[in-house]
Coordinates of C-alpha atoms and ligand atoms in Angstrom, one line a residue:
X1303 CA 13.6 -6.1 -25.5
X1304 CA 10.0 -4.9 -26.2
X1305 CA 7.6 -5.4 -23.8
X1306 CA 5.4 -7.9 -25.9
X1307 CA 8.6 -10.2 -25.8
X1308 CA 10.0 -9.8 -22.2
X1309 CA 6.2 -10.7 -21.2
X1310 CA 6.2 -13.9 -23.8
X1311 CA 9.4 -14.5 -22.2
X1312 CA 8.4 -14.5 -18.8
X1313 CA 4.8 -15.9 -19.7
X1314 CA 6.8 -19.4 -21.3
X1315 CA 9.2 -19.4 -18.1
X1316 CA 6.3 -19.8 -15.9
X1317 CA 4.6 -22.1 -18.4
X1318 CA 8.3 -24.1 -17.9
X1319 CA 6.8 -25.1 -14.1
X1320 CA 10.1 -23.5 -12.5
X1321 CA 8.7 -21.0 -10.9
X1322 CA 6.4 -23.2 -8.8
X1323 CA 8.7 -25.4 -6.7
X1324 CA 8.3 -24.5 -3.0
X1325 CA 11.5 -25.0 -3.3
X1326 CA 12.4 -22.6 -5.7
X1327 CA 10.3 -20.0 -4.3
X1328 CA 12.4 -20.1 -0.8
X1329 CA 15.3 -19.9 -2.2
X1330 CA 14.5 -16.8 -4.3
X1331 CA 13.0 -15.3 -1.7
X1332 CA 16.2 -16.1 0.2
X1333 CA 18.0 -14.7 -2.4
X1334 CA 16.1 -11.3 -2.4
X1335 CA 17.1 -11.2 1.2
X1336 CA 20.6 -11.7 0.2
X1337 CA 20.5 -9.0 -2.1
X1338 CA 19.3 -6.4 0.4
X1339 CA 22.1 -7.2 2.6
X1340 CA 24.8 -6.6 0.0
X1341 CA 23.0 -4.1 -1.9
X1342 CA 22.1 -2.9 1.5
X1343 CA 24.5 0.9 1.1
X1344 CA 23.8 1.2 -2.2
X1345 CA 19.8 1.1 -1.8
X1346 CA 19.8 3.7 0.9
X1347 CA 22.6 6.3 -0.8
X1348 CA 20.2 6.0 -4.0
X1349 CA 17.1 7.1 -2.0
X1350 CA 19.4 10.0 -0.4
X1351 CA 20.3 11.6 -3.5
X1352 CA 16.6 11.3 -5.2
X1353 CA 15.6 13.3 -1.9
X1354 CA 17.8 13.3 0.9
X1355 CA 16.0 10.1 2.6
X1356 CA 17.5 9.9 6.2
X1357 CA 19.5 6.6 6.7
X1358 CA 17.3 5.7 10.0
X1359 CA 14.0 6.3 7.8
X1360 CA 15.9 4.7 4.8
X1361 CA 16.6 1.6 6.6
X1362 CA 13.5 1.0 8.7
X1363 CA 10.7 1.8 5.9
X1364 CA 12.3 0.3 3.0
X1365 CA 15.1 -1.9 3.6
X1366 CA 14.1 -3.4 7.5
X1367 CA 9.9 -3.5 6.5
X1368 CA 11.2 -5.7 3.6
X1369 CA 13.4 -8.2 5.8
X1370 CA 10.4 -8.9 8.4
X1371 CA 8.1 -9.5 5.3
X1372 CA 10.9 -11.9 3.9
X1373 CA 11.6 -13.9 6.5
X1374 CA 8.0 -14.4 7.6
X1375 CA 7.1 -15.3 4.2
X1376 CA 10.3 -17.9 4.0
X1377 CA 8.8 -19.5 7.5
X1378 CA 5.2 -19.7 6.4
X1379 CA 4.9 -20.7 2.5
X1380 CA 5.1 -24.0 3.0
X1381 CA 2.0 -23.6 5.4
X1382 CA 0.1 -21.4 3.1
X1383 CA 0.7 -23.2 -0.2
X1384 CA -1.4 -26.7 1.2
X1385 CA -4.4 -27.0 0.2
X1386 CA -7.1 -25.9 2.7
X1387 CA -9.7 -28.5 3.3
X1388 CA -13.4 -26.9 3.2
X1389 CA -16.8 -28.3 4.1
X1390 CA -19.1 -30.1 1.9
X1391 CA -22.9 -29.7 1.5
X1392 CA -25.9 -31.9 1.9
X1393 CA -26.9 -31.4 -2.3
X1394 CA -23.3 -32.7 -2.9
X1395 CA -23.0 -35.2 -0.7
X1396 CA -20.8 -37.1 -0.9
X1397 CA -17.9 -35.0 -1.9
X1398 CA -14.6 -33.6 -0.2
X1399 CA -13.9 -30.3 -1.4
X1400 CA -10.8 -28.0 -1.0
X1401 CA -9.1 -24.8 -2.3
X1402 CA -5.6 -24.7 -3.8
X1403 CA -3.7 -21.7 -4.2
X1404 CA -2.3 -21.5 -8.1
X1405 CA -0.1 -18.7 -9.1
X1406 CA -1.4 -16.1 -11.8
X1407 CA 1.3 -16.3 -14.0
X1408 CA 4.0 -12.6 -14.8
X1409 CA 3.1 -10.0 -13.1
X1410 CA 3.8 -6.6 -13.8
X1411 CA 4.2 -4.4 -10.3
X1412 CA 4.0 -0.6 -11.0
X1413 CA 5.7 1.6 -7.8
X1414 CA 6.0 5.1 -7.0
X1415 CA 8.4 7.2 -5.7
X1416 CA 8.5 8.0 -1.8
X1417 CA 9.2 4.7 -0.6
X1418 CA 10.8 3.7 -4.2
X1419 CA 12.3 0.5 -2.6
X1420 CA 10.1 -1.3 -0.6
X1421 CA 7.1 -0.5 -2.8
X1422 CA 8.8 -1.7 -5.9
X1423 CA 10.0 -5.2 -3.6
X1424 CA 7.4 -5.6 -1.1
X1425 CA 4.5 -6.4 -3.6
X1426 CA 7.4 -8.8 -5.4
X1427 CA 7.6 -10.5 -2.0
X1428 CA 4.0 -11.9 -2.2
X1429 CA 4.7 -12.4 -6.1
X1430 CA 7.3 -15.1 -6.0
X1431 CA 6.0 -16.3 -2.6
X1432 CA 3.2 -16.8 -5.0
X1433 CA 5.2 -18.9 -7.7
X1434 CA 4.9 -16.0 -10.4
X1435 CA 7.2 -14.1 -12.7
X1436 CA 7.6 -10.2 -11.9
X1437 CA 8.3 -7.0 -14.1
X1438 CA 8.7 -4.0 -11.8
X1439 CA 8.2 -0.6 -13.6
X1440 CA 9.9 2.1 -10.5
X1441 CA 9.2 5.6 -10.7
X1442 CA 11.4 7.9 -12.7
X1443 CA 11.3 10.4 -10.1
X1444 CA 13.2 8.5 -8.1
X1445 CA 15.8 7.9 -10.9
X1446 CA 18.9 6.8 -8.5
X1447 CA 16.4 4.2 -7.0
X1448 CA 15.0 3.2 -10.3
X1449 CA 18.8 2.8 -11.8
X1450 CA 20.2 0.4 -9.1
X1451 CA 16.9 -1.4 -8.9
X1452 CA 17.4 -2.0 -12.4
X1453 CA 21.2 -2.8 -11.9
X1454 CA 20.3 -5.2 -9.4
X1455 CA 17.9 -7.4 -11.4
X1456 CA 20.4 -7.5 -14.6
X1457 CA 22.7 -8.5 -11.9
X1458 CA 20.8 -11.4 -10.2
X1459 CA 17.7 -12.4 -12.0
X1460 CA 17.0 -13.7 -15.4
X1461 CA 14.7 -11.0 -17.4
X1462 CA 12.4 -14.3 -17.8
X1463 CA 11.8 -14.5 -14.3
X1464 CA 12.3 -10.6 -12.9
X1465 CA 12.8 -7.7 -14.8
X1466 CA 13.4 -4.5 -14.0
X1467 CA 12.5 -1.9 -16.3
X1468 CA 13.1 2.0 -16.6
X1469 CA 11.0 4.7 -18.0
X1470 CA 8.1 7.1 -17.3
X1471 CA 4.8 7.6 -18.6
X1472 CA 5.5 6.1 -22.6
X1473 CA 7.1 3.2 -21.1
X1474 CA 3.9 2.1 -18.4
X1475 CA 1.6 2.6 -20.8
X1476 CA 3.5 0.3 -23.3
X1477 CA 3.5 -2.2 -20.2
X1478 CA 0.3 -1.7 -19.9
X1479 CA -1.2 -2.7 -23.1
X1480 CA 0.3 -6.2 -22.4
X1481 CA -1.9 -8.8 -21.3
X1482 CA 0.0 -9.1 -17.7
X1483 CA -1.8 -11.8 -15.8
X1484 CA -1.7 -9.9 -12.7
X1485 CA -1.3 -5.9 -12.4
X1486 CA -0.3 -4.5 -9.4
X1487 CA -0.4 -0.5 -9.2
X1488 CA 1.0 2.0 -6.0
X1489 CA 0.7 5.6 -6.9
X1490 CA -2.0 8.3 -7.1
X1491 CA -5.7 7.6 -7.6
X1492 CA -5.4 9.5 -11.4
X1493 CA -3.4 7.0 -12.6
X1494 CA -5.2 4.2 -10.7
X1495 CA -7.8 4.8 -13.0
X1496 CA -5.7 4.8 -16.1
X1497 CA -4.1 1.5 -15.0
X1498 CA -8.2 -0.2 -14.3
X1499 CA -8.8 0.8 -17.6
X1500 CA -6.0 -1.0 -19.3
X1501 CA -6.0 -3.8 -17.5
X1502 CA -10.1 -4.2 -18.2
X1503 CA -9.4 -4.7 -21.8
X1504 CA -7.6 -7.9 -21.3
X1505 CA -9.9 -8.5 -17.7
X1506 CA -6.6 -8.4 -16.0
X1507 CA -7.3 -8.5 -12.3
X1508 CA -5.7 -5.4 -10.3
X1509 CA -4.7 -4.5 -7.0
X1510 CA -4.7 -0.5 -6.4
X1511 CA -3.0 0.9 -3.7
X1512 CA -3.6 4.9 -4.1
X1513 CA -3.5 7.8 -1.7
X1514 CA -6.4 10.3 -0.9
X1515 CA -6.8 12.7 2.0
X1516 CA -6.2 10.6 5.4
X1517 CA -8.0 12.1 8.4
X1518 CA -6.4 12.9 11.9
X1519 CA -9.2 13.5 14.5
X1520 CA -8.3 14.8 18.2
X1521 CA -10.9 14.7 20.7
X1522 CA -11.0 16.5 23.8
X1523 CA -10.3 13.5 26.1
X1524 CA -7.1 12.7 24.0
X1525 CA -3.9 12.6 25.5
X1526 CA -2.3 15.6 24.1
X1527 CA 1.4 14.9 24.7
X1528 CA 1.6 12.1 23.1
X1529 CA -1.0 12.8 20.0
X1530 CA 1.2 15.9 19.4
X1531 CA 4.7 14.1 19.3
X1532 CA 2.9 10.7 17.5
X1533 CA 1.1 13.2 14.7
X1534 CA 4.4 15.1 14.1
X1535 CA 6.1 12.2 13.4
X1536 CA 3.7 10.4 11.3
X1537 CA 3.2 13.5 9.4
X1538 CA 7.0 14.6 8.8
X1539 CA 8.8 11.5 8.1
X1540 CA 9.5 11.4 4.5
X1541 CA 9.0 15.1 4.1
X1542 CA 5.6 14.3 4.8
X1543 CA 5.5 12.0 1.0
X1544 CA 3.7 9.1 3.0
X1545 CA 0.4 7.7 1.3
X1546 CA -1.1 6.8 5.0
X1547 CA 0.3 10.2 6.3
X1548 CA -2.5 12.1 8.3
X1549 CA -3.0 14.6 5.8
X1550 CA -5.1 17.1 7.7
X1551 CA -6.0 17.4 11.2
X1552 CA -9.7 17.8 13.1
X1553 CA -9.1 18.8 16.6
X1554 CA -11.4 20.0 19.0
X1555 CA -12.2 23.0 20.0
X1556 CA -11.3 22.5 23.8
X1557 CA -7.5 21.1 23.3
X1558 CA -6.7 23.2 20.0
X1559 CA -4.5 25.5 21.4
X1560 CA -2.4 22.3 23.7
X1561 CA -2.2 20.5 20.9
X1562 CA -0.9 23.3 18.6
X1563 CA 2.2 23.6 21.1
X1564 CA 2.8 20.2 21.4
X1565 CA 3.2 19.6 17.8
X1566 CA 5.4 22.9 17.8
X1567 CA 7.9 21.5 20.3
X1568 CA 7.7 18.2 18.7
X1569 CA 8.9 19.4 15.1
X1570 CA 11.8 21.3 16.4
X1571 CA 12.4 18.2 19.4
X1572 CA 13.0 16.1 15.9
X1573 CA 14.6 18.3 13.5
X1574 CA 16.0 21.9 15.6
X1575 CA 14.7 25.6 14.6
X1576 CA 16.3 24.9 11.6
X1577 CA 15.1 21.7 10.2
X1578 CA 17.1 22.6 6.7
X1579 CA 20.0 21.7 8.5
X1580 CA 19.1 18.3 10.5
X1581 CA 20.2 15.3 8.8
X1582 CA 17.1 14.0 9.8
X1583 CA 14.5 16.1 7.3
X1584 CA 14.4 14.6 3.7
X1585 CA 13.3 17.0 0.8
X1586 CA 10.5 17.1 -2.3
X1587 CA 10.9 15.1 -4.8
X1588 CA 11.1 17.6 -7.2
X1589 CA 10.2 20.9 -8.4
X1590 CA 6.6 20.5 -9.7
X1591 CA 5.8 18.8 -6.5
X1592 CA 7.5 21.5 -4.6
X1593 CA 5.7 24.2 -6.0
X1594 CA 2.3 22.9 -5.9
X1595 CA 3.4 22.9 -2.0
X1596 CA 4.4 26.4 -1.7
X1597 CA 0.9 27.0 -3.7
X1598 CA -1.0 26.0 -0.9
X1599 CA 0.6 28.3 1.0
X1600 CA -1.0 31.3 -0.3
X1601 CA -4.9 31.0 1.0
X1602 CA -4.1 29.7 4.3
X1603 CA -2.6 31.2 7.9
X1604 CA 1.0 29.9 8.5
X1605 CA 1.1 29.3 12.4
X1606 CA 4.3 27.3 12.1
X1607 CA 6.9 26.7 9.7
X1608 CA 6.8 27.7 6.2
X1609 CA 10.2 29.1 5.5
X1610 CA 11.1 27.4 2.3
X1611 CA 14.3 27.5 0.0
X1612 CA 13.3 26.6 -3.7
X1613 CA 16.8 25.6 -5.4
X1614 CA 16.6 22.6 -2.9
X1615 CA 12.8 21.6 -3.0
X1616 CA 13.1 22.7 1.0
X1617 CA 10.1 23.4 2.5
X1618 CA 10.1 22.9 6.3
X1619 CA 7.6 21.2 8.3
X1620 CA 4.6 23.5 8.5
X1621 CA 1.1 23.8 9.8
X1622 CA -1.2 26.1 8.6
X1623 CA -5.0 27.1 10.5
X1624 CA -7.7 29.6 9.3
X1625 CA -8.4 27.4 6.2
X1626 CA -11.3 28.2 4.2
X1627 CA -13.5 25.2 2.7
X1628 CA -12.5 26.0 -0.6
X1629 CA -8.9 26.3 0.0
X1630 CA -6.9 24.1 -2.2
X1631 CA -4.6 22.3 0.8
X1632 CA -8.0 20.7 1.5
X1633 CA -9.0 20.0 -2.0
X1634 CA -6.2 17.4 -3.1
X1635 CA -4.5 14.7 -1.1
X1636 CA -1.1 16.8 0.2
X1637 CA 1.5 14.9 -0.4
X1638 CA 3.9 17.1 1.4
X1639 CA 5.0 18.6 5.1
X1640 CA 1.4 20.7 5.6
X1641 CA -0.4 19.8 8.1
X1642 CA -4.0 22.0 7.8
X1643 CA -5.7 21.9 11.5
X1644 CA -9.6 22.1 11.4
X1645 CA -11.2 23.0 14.8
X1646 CA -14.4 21.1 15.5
X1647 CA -16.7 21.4 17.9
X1648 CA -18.8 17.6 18.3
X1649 CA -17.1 14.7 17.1
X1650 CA -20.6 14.4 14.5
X1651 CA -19.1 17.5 12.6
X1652 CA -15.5 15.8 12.7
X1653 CA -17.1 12.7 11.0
X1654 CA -19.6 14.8 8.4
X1655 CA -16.3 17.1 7.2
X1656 CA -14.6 12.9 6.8
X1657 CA -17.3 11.6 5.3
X1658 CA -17.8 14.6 2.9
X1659 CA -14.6 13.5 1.0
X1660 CA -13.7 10.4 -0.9
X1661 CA -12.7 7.5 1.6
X1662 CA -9.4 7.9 2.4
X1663 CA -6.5 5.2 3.0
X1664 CA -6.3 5.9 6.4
X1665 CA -8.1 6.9 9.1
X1666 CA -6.6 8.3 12.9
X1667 CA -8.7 8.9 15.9
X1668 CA -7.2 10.5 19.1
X1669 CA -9.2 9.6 22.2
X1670 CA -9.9 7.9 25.4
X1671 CA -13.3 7.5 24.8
X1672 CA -14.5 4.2 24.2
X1673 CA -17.9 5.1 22.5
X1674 CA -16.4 7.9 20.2
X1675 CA -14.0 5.5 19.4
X1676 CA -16.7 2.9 18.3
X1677 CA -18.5 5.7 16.9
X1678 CA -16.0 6.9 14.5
X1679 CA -14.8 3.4 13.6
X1680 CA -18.4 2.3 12.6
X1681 CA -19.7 5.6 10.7
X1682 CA -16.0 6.0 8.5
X1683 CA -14.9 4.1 6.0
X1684 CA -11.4 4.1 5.2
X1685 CA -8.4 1.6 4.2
X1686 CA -7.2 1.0 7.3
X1687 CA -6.1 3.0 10.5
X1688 CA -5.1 3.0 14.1
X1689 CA -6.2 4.5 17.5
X1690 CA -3.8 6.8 19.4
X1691 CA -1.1 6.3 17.0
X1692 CA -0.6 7.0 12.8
X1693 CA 1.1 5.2 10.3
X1694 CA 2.8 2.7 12.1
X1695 CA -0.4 0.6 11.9
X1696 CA 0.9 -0.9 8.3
X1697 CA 4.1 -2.2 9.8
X1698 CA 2.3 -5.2 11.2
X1699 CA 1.8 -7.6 8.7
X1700 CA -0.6 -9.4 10.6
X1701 CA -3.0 -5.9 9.0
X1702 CA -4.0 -6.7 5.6
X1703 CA -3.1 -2.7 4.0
X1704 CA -5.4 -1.3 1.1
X1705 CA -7.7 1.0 0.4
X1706 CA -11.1 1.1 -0.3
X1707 CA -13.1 3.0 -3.2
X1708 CA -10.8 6.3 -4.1
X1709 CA -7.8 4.8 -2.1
X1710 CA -7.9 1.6 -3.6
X1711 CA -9.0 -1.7 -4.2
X1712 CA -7.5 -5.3 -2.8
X1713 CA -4.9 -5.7 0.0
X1714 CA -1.2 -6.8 0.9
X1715 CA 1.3 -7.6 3.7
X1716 CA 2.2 -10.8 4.8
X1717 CA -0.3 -13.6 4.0
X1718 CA -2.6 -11.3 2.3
X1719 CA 0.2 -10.9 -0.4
X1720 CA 0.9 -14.4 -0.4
X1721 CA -2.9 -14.4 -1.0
X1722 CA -3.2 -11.3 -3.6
X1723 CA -0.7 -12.8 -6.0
X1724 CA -2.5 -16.0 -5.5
X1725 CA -5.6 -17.3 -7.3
X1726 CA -8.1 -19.5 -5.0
X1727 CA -8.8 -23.0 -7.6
X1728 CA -11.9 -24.7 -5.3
X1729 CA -11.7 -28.5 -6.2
X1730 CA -14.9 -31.0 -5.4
X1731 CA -13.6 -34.3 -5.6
X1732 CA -16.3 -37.0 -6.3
X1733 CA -16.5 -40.6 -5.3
X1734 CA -17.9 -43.0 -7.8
X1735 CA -18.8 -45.5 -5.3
X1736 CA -22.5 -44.0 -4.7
X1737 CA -24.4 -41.7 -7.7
X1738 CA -27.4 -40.1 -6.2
X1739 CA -29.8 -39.6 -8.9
X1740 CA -31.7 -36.1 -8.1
X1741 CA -30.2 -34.0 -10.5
X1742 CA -31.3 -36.4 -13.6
X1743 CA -34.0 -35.6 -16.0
X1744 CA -36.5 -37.1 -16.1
X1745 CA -37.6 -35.0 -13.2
X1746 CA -40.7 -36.0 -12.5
X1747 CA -41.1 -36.7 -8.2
X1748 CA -37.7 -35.1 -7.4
X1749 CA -38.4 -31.2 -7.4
X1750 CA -40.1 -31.8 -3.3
X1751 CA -36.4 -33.3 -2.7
X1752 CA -34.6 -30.5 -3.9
X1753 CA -36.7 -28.2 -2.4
X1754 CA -36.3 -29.7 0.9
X1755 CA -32.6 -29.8 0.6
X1756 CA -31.8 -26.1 -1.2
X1757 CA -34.3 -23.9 1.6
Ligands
LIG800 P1 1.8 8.4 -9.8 O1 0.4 7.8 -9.9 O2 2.1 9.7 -10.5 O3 2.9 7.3 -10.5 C1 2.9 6.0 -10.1 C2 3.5 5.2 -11.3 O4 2.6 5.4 -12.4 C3 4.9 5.6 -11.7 O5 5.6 4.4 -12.0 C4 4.6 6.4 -13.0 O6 5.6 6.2 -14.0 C5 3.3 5.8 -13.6 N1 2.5 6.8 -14.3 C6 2.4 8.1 -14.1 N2 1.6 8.7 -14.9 C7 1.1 7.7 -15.8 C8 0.2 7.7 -16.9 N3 -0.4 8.8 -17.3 N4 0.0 6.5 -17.5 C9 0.6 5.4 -17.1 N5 1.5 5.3 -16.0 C10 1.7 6.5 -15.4 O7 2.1 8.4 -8.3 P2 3.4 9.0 -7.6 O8 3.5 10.5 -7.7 O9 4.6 8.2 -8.0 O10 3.1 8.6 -6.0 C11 2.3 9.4 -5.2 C12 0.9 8.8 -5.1 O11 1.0 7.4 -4.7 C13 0.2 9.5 -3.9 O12 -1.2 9.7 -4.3 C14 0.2 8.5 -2.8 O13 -0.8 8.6 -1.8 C15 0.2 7.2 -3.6 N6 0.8 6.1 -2.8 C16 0.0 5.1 -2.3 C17 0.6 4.1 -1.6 C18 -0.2 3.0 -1.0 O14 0.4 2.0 -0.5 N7 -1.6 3.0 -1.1 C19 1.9 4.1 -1.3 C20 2.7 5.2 -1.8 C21 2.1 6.1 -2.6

């Protein structure tokens, strides 16, 4: 089916009503749950062969994240769909006003590929929470994702309330000429931009999650040990393919050289002196990706890592020092298992070399200083972040996760999806009993009462 008709489809399902039962929503959102638990061996073997995905890492960021998300969304929607009383003004008294969540309509969720399940599911979480339709377009790098995605919907869903469908560039940009009601993007900040422009021509609100360059500061109060061992592992999970990754790291001057052999013995703590063979080290995605890696190899000082074997898009977990300001690895977002270390000598420098770049997704700040903590968290702006840890910050759904300028626009995760997918309808309703006569020509007398009132 074309994409004009799977969307006219979906867009005269939703105009049916059934999607906007509370009823109906819990039990699809039941059903989704259902679905990862059968389809539970199938999901993660499909994210092993696009790129050797761990099981552990397969289950808790894709399959695991998605159950909590589920099951808090089951207990709450019945809480967040009511319609939230607001205050009334003096001009309008009297009046009682409220706001009513209303669901946009089919909405088309585009994902990437390095967490190709639970970005394709987790923004369709908040979308049927919501009462809306869903197309999901995966990534075709992740084709053995994509396929049982796509197996699973045929299987399940009818196409007129999700669809799953296959395909690379052609095949968004077909989507994308479609007047979606809602367009939900995850991928790079490039193609952000293609989607915002697209989805202006029909005024199609968007939510862009993108990537970007996300800082790692270490001060010189920070506790080493564990910065090295949390940084490692934020870092090289997923073969370092994580948007809120730290992508490079700022460390001062003072604790360089700890911290250098902490994140040493942490990589091969986690994965041997031979990460190739641990069951525990995914690969890259594929060959263009891999050899934009190696690339950055060449202008920069390997101090650890760096062996690589092309045939299997291997590159081990690597850090690399001595790098110039022009050197490419600090140009574009990585993507990958390099981790550049800066050396800085006042935490103002750290924050100039942050602030010199687009604002990343995420932000991490080693310390046990309270004021360069405020410091920092005050004078950078970035998505989202934590203190003493990375990464994990986004597996609390209590944080609403985005980005802001290049890394984004708009936010999800627990209620804020439920909100996201949601538009807010404000309702005045009007007695009849009383009609105060102000805002009736003629005017004459009243404008010193409105003044009084509106100051
Ligand atoms: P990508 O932008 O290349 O692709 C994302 C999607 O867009 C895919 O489905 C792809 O088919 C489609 N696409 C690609 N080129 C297109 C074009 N010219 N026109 C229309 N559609 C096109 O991103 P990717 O390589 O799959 O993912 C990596 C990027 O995603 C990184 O920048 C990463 O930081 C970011 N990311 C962000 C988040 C987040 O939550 N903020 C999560 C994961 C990844």
């Amino acid at each position: 089916m074309s994409a004009k008709g799977l969307l006219e489809k979906q867009r005269t399902y939703f105009r049916s009503g059934a999607t906007k039962p509370v009823a109906f929503r819990i039990h699809q959102l039941e059903t989704l749950k259902k679905i990862l638990t059968e389809h539970e061996g199938e999901l993660i073997s499909a994210v092993y062969k696009d790129f050797k995905k761990p099981e552990l890492e397969a289950y808790a960021t894709e399959i695991g994240i998605l159950h909590d998300e589920i099951s808090y969304a089951i207990k709450k929607l019945r809480k967040w769909v009511k319609p939230n009383r607001v205050r009334g003004t003096l001009i309008n008294f009297p009046s009682s006003n409220f706001t009513v969540a209303e669901p946009y309509g089919a909405v088309l969720i585009i994902a990437p590929w390095n967490y190709p399940i639970q970005l394709a599911l987790l923004p369709m979480v908040g979308a049927i929470a919501a009462g809306n339709t869903v197309v999901i377009k995966p990534s075709e790098l992740s084709p053995n994702t994509s396929a049982v995605l796509k197996n699973i919907a045929d299987a399940w869903y009818k196409e007129e309330f999700v669809a799953v469908i296959e395909g690379g560039v052609e095949v968004n940009q077909d989507l994308l000429a479609q007047d979606f009601d809602y367009i939900f993007f995850t991928g790079s900040t490039r193609v952000g931009k293609i989607v915002m422009e697209a989805a202006s021509k029909h005024l199609t609100p968007v939510t862009l999650e993108l990537g970007g360059k996300s800082p790692c500061i270490v001060d010189g109060t920070a506790k080493i040990k564990t910065a090295g061992k949390r940084i490692a592992w934020g870092k090289f999970i997923n073969a370092g393919q994580t948007c809120v990754a730290p992508d490079y790291l700022l460390v001062h001057s003072s604790v360089k050289d700890e911290l250098l052999k902490e994140l040493k013995k942490s990589i091969s703590e986690f994965y041997g002196v031979n990460p190739k063979l641990s069951p525990d080290y995914a690969r890259i995605i594929n060959q263009d990706h891999f050899q934009r890696l190696r690339s950055y190899l060449e202008d920069v000082k390997v101090y650890y890592g760096g062996r690589y074997k092309e045939e299997e898009c291997y590159l081990e977990p690597t850090i690399v020092t001595d790098i110039e300001k022009d050197a490419a690895v600090m140009e574009e977002e990585i993507f990958g298992p390099i981790l550049p270390v800066i050396v800085f000598d006042s935490i103002a420098d750290a924050m100039h070399i942050v602030n010199s770049k687009p604002k990343p997704l995420a932000l991490y700040l080693f310390t046990e200083n309270s004021t360069t903590e405020r410091l920092v968290l005050k004078e950078c702006s970035f998505g989202g972040g934590a203190v003493n840890d990375v990464v994990s910050y986004l597996g609390n759904r209590h944080l609403p996760f985005g980005g802001v300028g290049n890394s984004g626009m708009g936010v999800y995760h627990g209620k804020s999806s439920f909100d996201t997918f949601s538009h807010t309808k404000s309702i005045m309703r009007k007695p009849t009993w009383l009609d105060i006569p102000f805002r009736y020509a003629p005017y004459k007398g009243k404008l010193k009462w409105i003044k009084r009132i509106l100051k």
